[in-house]
Amino acid sequence: MKKFILQELVDQNNGYFKLEDAAKVGVSRTTAIQFAKDMNLKKEAPGIYISEDAWPDRLYLLQTRNKKIIFSHETALFLHGLSDREAAQPTVTVKRGYNASHLTTQGIRVHTVRPEWFETDTTTVVTAAGNEVRLY
């Protein structure tokens, strides 16, 4: 029964499997990790696995790992279909005061904004791989 529930999570998330989603449906971390091993899911990041036939989605993975970022500038233009070129470096916006050094070392351009403006005019868009990301 648990295997069916976990497989449904993988199917609903375009081949991505997150341990936090398994916990939300009442499956223990140990059982979820064993499921990932049994299904040959590749570990993309701590707590995030991807199936062999899923299309890797760099932007979705970046936002899943860093919940306090919102895509902006050139990246947002591309995702909205207003630019025909994907930015070489993703551009994100964070609240002022957020320690984004781990992002800049990955080559991600980071902009800051006042905390009270951070959630203003955000929306979600589906990436080419079929995953939702937040952006301005």
PDB file of C-alpha atoms in Angstrom, residues 36-96:
ATOM      1  CA  ALA A  36      13.908   5.249  -3.681  1.00  0.00           C
ATOM      2  CA  LYS A  37      16.596   2.541  -3.692  1.00  0.00           C
ATOM      3  CA  ASP A  38      14.168  -0.166  -4.824  1.00  0.00           C
ATOM      4  CA  MET A  39      12.899   1.993  -7.692  1.00  0.00           C
ATOM      5  CA  ASN A  40      16.446   2.998  -8.774  1.00  0.00           C
ATOM      6  CA  LEU A  41      15.760   6.678  -8.190  1.00  0.00           C
ATOM      7  CA  LYS A  42      18.837   8.879  -8.524  1.00  0.00           C
ATOM      8  CA  LYS A  43      19.643  11.170  -5.611  1.00  0.00           C
ATOM      9  CA  GLU A  44      19.748  14.732  -6.948  1.00  0.00           C
ATOM     10  CA  ALA A  45      20.090  16.533  -3.625  1.00  0.00           C
ATOM     11  CA  PRO A  46      19.506  15.812   0.053  1.00  0.00           C
ATOM     12  CA  GLY A  47      15.956  14.487   0.287  1.00  0.00           C
ATOM     13  CA  ILE A  48      15.275  14.793  -3.450  1.00  0.00           C
ATOM     14  CA  TYR A  49      15.318  11.879  -5.888  1.00  0.00           C
ATOM     15  CA  ILE A  50      14.539  11.642  -9.608  1.00  0.00           C
ATOM     16  CA  SER A  51      13.437   8.672 -11.702  1.00  0.00           C
ATOM     17  CA  GLU A  52      15.535   7.441 -14.616  1.00  0.00           C
ATOM     18  CA  ASP A  53      12.995   8.486 -17.225  1.00  0.00           C
ATOM     19  CA  ALA A  54      12.346  11.982 -15.840  1.00  0.00           C
ATOM     20  CA  TRP A  55      13.701  15.071 -17.533  1.00  0.00           C
ATOM     21  CA  PRO A  56      16.126  16.903 -15.193  1.00  0.00           C
ATOM     22  CA  ASP A  57      14.864  20.397 -14.374  1.00  0.00           C
ATOM     23  CA  ARG A  58      17.633  22.634 -13.051  1.00  0.00           C
ATOM     24  CA  LEU A  59      15.354  25.518 -12.090  1.00  0.00           C
ATOM     25  CA  TYR A  60      12.834  23.338 -10.267  1.00  0.00           C
ATOM     26  CA  LEU A  61      15.620  21.598  -8.367  1.00  0.00           C
ATOM     27  CA  LEU A  62      17.204  24.933  -7.442  1.00  0.00           C
ATOM     28  CA  GLN A  63      13.937  26.288  -6.066  1.00  0.00           C
ATOM     29  CA  THR A  64      13.084  23.037  -4.307  1.00  0.00           C
ATOM     30  CA  ARG A  65      16.405  23.132  -2.494  1.00  0.00           C
ATOM     31  CA  ASN A  66      16.127  26.886  -1.749  1.00  0.00           C
ATOM     32  CA  LYS A  67      12.541  27.670  -0.841  1.00  0.00           C
ATOM     33  CA  LYS A  68      13.297  31.333  -0.100  1.00  0.00           C
ATOM     34  CA  ILE A  69      14.188  32.306  -3.679  1.00  0.00           C
ATOM     35  CA  ILE A  70      12.032  33.681  -6.467  1.00  0.00           C
ATOM     36  CA  PHE A  71      13.227  33.687 -10.076  1.00  0.00           C
ATOM     37  CA  SER A  72      13.567  37.170 -11.525  1.00  0.00           C
ATOM     38  CA  HIS A  73      15.106  39.330 -14.240  1.00  0.00           C
ATOM     39  CA  GLU A  74      16.311  37.416 -17.339  1.00  0.00           C
ATOM     40  CA  THR A  75      15.240  34.050 -15.919  1.00  0.00           C
ATOM     41  CA  ALA A  76      11.701  35.319 -15.327  1.00  0.00           C
ATOM     42  CA  LEU A  77      11.554  36.824 -18.821  1.00  0.00           C
ATOM     43  CA  PHE A  78      12.520  33.490 -20.347  1.00  0.00           C
ATOM     44  CA  LEU A  79       9.999  31.546 -18.256  1.00  0.00           C
ATOM     45  CA  HIS A  80       7.245  34.003 -19.191  1.00  0.00           C
ATOM     46  CA  GLY A  81       8.099  33.494 -22.878  1.00  0.00           C
ATOM     47  CA  LEU A  82       9.288  37.074 -23.344  1.00  0.00           C
ATOM     48  CA  SER A  83      12.825  36.070 -24.282  1.00  0.00           C
ATOM     49  CA  ASP A  84      13.996  33.395 -26.677  1.00  0.00           C
ATOM     50  CA  ARG A  85      17.224  32.713 -24.796  1.00  0.00           C
ATOM     51  CA  GLU A  86      17.626  31.002 -21.485  1.00  0.00           C
ATOM     52  CA  ALA A  87      20.007  32.920 -19.243  1.00  0.00           C
ATOM     53  CA  ALA A  88      23.386  31.240 -18.811  1.00  0.00           C
ATOM     54  CA  GLN A  89      23.149  31.915 -15.082  1.00  0.00           C
ATOM     55  CA  PRO A  90      19.807  31.756 -13.293  1.00  0.00           C
ATOM     56  CA  THR A  91      18.849  35.022 -11.641  1.00  0.00           C
ATOM     57  CA  VAL A  92      16.950  35.001  -8.357  1.00  0.00           C
ATOM     58  CA  THR A  93      15.695  37.508  -5.826  1.00  0.00           C
ATOM     59  CA  VAL A  94      15.821  36.996  -2.059  1.00  0.00           C
ATOM     60  CA  LYS A  95      14.816  39.065   0.963  1.00  0.00           C
ATOM     61  CA  ARG A  96      17.411  41.552   2.135  1.00  0.00           C
TER      62      ARG A  96
END
